[in-house]
PDB file of C-alpha atoms in Angstrom:
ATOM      1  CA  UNK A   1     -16.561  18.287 117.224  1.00 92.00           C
ATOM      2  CA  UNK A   2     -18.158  15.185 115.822  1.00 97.00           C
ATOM      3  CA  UNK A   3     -18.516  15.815 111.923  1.00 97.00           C
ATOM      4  CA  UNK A   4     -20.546  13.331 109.328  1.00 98.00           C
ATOM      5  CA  UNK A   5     -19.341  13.491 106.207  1.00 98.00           C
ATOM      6  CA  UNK A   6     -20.870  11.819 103.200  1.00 97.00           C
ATOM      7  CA  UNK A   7     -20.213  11.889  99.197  1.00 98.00           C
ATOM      8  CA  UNK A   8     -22.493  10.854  96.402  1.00 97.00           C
ATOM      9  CA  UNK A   9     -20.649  12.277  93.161  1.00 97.00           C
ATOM     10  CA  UNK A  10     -19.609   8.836  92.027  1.00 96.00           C
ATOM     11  CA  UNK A  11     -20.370   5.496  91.597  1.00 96.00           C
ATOM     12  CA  UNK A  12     -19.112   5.398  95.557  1.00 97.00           C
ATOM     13  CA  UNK A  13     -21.597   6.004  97.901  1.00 98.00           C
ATOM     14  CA  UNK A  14     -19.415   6.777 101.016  1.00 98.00           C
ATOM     15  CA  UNK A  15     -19.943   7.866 104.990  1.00 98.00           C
ATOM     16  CA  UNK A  16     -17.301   8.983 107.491  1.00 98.00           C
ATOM     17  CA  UNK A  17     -17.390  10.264 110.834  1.00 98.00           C
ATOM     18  CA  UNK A  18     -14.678  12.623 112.490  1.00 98.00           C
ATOM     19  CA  UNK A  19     -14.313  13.102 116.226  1.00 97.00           C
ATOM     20  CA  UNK A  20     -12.036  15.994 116.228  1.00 93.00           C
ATOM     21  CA  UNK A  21      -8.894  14.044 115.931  1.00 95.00           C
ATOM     22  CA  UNK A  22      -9.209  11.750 113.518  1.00 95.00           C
ATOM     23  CA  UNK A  23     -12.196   9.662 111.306  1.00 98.00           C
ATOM     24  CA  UNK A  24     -13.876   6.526 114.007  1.00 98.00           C
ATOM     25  CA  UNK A  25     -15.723   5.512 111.636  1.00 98.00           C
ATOM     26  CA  UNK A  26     -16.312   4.605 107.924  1.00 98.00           C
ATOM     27  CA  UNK A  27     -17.954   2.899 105.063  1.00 98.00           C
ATOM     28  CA  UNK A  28     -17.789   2.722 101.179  1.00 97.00           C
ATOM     29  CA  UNK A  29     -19.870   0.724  98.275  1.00 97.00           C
ATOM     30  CA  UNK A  30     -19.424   1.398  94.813  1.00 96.00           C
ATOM     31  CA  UNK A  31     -23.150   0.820  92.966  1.00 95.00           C
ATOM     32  CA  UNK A  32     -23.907   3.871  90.259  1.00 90.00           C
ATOM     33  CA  UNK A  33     -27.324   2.897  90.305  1.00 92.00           C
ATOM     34  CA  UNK A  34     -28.370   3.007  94.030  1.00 94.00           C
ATOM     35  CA  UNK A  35     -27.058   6.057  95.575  1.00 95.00           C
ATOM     36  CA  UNK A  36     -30.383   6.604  97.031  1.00 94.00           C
ATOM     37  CA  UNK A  37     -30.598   3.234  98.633  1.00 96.00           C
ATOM     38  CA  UNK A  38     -27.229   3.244 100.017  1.00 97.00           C
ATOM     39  CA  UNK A  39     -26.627   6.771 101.182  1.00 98.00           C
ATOM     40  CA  UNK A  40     -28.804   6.078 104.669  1.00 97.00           C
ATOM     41  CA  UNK A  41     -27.760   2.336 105.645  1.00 98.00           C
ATOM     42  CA  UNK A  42     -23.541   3.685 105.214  1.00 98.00           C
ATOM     43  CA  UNK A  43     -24.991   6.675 107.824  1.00 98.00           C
ATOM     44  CA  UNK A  44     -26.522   4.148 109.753  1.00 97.00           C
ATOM     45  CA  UNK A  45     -23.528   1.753 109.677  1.00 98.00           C
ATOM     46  CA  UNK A  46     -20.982   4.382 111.065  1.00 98.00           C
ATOM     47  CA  UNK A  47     -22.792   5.958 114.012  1.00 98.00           C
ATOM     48  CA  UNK A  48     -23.083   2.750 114.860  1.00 98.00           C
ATOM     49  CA  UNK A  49     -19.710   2.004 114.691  1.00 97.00           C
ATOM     50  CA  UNK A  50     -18.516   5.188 116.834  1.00 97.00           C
ATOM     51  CA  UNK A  51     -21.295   3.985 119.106  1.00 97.00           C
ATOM     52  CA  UNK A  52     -23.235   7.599 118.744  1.00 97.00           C
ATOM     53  CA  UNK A  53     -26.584   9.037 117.521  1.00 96.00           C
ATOM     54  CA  UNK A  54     -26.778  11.093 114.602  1.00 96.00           C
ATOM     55  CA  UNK A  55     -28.543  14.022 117.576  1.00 95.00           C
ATOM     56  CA  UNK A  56     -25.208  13.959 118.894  1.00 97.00           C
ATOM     57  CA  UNK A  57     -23.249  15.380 115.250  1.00 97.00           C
ATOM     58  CA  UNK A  58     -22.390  18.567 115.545  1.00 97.00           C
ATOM     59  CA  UNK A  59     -21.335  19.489 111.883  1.00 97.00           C
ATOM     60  CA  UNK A  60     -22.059  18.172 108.115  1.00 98.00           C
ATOM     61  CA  UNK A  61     -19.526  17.862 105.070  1.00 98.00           C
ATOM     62  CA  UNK A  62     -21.025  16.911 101.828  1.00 98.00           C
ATOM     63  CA  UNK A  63     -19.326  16.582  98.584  1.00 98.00           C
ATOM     64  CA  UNK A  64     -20.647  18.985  96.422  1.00 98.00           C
ATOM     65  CA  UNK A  65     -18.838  17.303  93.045  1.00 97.00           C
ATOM     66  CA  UNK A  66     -18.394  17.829  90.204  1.00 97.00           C
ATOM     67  CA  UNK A  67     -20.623  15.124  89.077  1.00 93.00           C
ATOM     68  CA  UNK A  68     -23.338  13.612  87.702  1.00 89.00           C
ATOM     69  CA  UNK A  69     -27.095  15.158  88.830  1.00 88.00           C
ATOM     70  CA  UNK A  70     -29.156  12.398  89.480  1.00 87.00           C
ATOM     71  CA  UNK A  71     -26.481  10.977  92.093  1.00 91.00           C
ATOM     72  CA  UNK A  72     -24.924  13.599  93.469  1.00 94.00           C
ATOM     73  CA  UNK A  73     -28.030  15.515  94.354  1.00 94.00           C
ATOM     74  CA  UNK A  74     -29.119  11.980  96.701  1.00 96.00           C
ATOM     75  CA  UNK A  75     -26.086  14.123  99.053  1.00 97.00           C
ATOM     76  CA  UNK A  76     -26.495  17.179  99.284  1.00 97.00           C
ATOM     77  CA  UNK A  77     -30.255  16.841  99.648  1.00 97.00           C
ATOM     78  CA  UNK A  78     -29.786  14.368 102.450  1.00 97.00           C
ATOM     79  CA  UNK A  79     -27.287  16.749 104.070  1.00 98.00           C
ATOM     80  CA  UNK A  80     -29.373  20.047 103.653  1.00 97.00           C
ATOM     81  CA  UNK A  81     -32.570  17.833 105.347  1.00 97.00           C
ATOM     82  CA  UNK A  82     -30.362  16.871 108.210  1.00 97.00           C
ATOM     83  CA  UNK A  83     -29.093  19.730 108.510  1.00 97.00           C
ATOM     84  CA  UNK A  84     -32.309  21.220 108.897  1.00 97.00           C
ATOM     85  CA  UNK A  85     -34.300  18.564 111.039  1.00 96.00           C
ATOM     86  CA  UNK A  86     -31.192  19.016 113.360  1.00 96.00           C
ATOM     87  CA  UNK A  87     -29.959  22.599 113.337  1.00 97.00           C
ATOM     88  CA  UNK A  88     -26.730  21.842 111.884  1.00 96.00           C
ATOM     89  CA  UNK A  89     -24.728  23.342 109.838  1.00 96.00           C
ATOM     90  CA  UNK A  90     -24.147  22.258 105.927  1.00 98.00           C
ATOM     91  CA  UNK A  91     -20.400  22.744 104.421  1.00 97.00           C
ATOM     92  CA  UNK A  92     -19.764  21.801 100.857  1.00 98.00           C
ATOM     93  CA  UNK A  93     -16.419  20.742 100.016  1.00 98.00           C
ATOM     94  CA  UNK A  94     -15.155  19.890  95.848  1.00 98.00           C
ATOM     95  CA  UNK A  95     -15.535  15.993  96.212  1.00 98.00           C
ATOM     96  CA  UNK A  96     -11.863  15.847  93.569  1.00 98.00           C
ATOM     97  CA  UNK A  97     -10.265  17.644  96.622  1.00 98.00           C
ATOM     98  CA  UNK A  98     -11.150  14.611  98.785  1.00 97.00           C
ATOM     99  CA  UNK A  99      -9.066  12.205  96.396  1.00 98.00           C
ATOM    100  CA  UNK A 100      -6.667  14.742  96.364  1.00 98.00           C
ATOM    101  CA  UNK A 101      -5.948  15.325 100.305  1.00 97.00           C
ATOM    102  CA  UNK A 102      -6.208  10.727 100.442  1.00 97.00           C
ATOM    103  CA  UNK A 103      -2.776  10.846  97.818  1.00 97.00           C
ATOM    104  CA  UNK A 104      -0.799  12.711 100.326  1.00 96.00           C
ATOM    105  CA  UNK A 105       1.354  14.236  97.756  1.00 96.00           C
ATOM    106  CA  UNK A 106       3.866  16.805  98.291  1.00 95.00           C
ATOM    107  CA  UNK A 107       4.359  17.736  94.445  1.00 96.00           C
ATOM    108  CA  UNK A 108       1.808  18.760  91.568  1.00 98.00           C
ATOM    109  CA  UNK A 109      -0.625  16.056  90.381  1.00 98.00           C
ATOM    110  CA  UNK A 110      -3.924  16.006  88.553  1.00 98.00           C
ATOM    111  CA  UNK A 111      -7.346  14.632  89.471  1.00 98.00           C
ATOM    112  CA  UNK A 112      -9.861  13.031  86.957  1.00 98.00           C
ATOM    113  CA  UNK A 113     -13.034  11.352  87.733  1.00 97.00           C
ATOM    114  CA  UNK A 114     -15.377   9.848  84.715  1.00 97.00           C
ATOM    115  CA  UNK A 115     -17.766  12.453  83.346  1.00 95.00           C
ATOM    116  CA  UNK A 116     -19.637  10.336  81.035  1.00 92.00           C
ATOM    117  CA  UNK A 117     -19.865  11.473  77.763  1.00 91.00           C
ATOM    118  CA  UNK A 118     -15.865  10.227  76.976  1.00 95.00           C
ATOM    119  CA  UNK A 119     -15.977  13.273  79.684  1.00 97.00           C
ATOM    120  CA  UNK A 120     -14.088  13.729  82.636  1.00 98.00           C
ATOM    121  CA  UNK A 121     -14.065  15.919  85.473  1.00 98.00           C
ATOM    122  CA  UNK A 122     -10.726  17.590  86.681  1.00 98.00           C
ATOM    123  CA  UNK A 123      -8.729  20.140  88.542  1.00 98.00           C
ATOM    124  CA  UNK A 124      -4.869  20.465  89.192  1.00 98.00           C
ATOM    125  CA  UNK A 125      -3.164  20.307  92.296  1.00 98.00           C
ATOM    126  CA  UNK A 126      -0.023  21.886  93.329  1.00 98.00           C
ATOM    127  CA  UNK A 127      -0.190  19.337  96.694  1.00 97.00           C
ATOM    128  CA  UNK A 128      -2.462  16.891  98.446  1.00 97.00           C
ATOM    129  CA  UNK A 129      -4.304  19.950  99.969  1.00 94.00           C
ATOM    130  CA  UNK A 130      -3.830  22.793  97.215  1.00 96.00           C
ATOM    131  CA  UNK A 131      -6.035  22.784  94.051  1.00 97.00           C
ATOM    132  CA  UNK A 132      -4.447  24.906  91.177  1.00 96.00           C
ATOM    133  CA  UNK A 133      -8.064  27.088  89.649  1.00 93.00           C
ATOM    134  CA  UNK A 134     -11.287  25.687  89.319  1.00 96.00           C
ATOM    135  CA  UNK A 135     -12.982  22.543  88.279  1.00 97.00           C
ATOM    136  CA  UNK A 136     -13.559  21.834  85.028  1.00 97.00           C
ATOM    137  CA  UNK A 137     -15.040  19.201  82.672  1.00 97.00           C
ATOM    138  CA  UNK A 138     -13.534  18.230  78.972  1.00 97.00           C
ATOM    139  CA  UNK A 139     -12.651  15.713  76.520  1.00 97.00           C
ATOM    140  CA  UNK A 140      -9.376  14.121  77.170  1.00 97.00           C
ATOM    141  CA  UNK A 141      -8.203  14.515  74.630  1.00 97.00           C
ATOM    142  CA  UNK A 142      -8.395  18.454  74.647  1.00 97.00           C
ATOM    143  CA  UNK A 143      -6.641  19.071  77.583  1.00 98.00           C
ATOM    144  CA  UNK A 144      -3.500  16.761  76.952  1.00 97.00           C
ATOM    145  CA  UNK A 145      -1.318  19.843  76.610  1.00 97.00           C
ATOM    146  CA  UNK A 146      -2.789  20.972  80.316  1.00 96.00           C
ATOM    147  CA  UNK A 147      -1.895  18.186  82.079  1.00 97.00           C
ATOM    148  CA  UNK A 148       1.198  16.485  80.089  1.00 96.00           C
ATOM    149  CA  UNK A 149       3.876  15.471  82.450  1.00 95.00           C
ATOM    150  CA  UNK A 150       2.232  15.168  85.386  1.00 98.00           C
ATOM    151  CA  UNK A 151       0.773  11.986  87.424  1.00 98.00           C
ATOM    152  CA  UNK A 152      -2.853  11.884  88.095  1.00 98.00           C
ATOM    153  CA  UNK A 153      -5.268  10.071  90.536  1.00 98.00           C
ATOM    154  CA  UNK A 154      -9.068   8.905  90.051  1.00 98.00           C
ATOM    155  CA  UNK A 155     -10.984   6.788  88.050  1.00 98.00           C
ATOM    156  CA  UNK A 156     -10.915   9.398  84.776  1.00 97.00           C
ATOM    157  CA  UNK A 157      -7.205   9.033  84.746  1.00 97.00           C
ATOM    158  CA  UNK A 158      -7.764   5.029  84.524  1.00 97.00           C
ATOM    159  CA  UNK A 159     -10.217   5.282  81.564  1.00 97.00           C
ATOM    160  CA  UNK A 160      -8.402   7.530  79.424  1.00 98.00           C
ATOM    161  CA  UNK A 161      -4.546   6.271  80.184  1.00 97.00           C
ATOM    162  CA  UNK A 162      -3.445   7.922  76.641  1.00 97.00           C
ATOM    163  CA  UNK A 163      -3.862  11.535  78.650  1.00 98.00           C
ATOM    164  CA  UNK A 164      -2.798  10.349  81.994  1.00 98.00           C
ATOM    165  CA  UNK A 165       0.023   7.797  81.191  1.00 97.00           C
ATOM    166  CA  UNK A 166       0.930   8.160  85.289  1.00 97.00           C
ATOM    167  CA  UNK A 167      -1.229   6.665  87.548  1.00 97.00           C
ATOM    168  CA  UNK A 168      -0.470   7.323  91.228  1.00 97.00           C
ATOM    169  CA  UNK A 169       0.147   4.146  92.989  1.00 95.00           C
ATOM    170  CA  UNK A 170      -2.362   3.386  95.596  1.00 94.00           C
ATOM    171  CA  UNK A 171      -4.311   6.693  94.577  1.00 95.00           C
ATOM    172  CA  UNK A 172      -7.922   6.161  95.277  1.00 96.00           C
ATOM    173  CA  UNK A 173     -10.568   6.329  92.406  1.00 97.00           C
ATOM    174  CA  UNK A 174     -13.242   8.146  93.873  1.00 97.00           C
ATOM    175  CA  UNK A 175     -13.949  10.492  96.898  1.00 96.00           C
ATOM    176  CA  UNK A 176     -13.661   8.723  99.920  1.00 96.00           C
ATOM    177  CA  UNK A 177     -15.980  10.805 102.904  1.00 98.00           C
ATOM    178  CA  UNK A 178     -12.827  10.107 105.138  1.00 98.00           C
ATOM    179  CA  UNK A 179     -10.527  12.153 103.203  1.00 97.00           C
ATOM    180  CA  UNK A 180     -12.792  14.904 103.073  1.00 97.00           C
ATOM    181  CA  UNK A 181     -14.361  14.449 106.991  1.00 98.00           C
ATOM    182  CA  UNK A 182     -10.372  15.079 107.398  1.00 97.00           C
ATOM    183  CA  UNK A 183      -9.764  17.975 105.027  1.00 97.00           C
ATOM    184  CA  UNK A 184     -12.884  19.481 106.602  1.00 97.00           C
ATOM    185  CA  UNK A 185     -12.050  19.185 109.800  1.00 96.00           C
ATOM    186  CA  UNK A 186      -8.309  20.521 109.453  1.00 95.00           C
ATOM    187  CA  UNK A 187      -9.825  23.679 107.300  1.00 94.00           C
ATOM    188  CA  UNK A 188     -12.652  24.574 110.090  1.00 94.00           C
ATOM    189  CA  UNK A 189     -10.058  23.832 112.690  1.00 92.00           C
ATOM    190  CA  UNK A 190      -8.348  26.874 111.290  1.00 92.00           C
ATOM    191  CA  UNK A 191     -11.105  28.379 111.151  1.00 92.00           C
ATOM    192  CA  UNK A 192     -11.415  28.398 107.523  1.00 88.00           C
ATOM    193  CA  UNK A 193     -14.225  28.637 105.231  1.00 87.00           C
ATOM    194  CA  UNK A 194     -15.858  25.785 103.051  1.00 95.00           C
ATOM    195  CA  UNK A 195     -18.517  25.640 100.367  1.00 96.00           C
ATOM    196  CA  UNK A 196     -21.434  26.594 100.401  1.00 96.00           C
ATOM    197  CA  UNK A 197     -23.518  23.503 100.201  1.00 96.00           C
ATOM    198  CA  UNK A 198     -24.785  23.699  96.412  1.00 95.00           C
ATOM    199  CA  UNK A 199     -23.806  21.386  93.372  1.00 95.00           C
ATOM    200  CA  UNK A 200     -21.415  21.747  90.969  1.00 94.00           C
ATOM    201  CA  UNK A 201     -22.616  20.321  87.915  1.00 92.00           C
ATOM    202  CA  UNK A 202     -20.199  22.254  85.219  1.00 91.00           C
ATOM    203  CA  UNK A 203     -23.111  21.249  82.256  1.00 76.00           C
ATOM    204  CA  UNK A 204     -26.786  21.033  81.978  1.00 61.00           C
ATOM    205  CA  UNK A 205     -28.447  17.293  83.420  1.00 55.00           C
ATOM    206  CA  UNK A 206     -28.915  14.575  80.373  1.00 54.00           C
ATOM    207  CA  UNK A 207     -32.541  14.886  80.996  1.00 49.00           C
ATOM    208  CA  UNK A 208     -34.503  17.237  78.598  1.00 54.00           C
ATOM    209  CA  UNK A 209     -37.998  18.800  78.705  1.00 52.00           C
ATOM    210  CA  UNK A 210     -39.221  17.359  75.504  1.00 58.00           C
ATOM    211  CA  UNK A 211     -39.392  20.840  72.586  1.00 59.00           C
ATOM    212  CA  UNK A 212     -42.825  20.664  70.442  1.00 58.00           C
ATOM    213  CA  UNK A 213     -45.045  19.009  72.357  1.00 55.00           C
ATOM    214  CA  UNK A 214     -48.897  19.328  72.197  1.00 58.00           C
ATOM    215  CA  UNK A 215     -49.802  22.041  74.525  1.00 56.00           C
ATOM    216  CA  UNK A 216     -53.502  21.196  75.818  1.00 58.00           C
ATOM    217  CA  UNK A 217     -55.940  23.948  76.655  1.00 62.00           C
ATOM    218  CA  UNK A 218     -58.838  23.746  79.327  1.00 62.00           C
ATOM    219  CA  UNK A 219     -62.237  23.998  77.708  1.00 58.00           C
TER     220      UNK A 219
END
């Protein structure tokens, strides 16, 4: 096995590669704005670091969010091209899973990453590898009851500190593609079942198709 694993959901634009054992490679820059620009050089950077070709990748993890469209489309569209310029095939994996499994928790925790909007994004977890229901996205302050007592990881949980007083120490903010090149590999290594590779967006894109606009006829 030599899996590529890659994550655009966040502001972190992040590349792994797994071996079968363990990741040999990885890189990470934070820029919210660039995902597109950033996305191929981080490939780039850690094929060259494990001294391979991307020919020689034998399966693709993308994180399929929840987040934003405009950025977290940049991976999964880059995934499902290589994936079909190469044969290979696409799994999806929930990019708050990947925070999850880099905590290494034992006990149940929460997961929040920003949503915009004085939004976040955020599942559950009963442990580092176990996510309690699906993802969701709300207002902080409406799911205080949901989450009260229990410590939480991600960059949500640092914005809105009033709903997650308990930050896990050392907890990363956003995906890494490590953590999930290493989730991914232990599920298919048991010959589990990922995602399929398609976003989850949990609410319509910010963009709008303009309502009562002109409609012009050919003469």
């Amino acid at each position: 096995m030599l899996l590529l694993a890659f994550d655009t959901s966040t502001p972190a634009v992040t590349a792994a590669l797994h071996d079968g054992e363990d990741v040999v490679a990885e890189s990470t820059e934070v820029d919210a704005r660039r995902h597109g620009e950033l996305l191929l050089p981080a490939v780039d950077r850690v094929l060259a670091e494990a001294g391979t070709r991307l020919d020689r990748v034998t399966d693709l993890v993308v994180g399929v969010g929840p987040g934003p469209y405009t950025g977290l489309r940049v991976g999964l569209v880059t995934a499902l091209s290589f994936g079909d310029a190469l044969g290979l095939p696409v799994h999806g994996l929930c990019s708050l899973d990947g925070i999850a499994h880099a905590t290494g928790r034992e006990g149940p925790f929460t997961v929040a990453t920003d949503a915009r909007r004085k939004e976040v994004y955020w599942a559950r977890y009963d442990n580092a590898t176990t996510r309690v229901g699906e993802p969701c996205v709300d207002r902080p302050d409406d799911i205080a009851d949901q989450v009260a007592g229990l410590p939480a990881a991600g960059a949500g949980a640092l914005l809105y500190p009033e709903t997650f007083p308990e930050v896990i120490e050392g907890a990363p903010e956003h995906p890494s593609a490590a953590a999930l090149a290493r989730l991914a590999a232990v599920r298919l290594a048991a010959g589990g079942e990922l995602l399929p590779p398609r976003p989850l967006y949990l609410r319509r894109p910010d963009a709008k198709v303009p309502a009562g606009y002109k409609a012009v006829l050919p003469r």
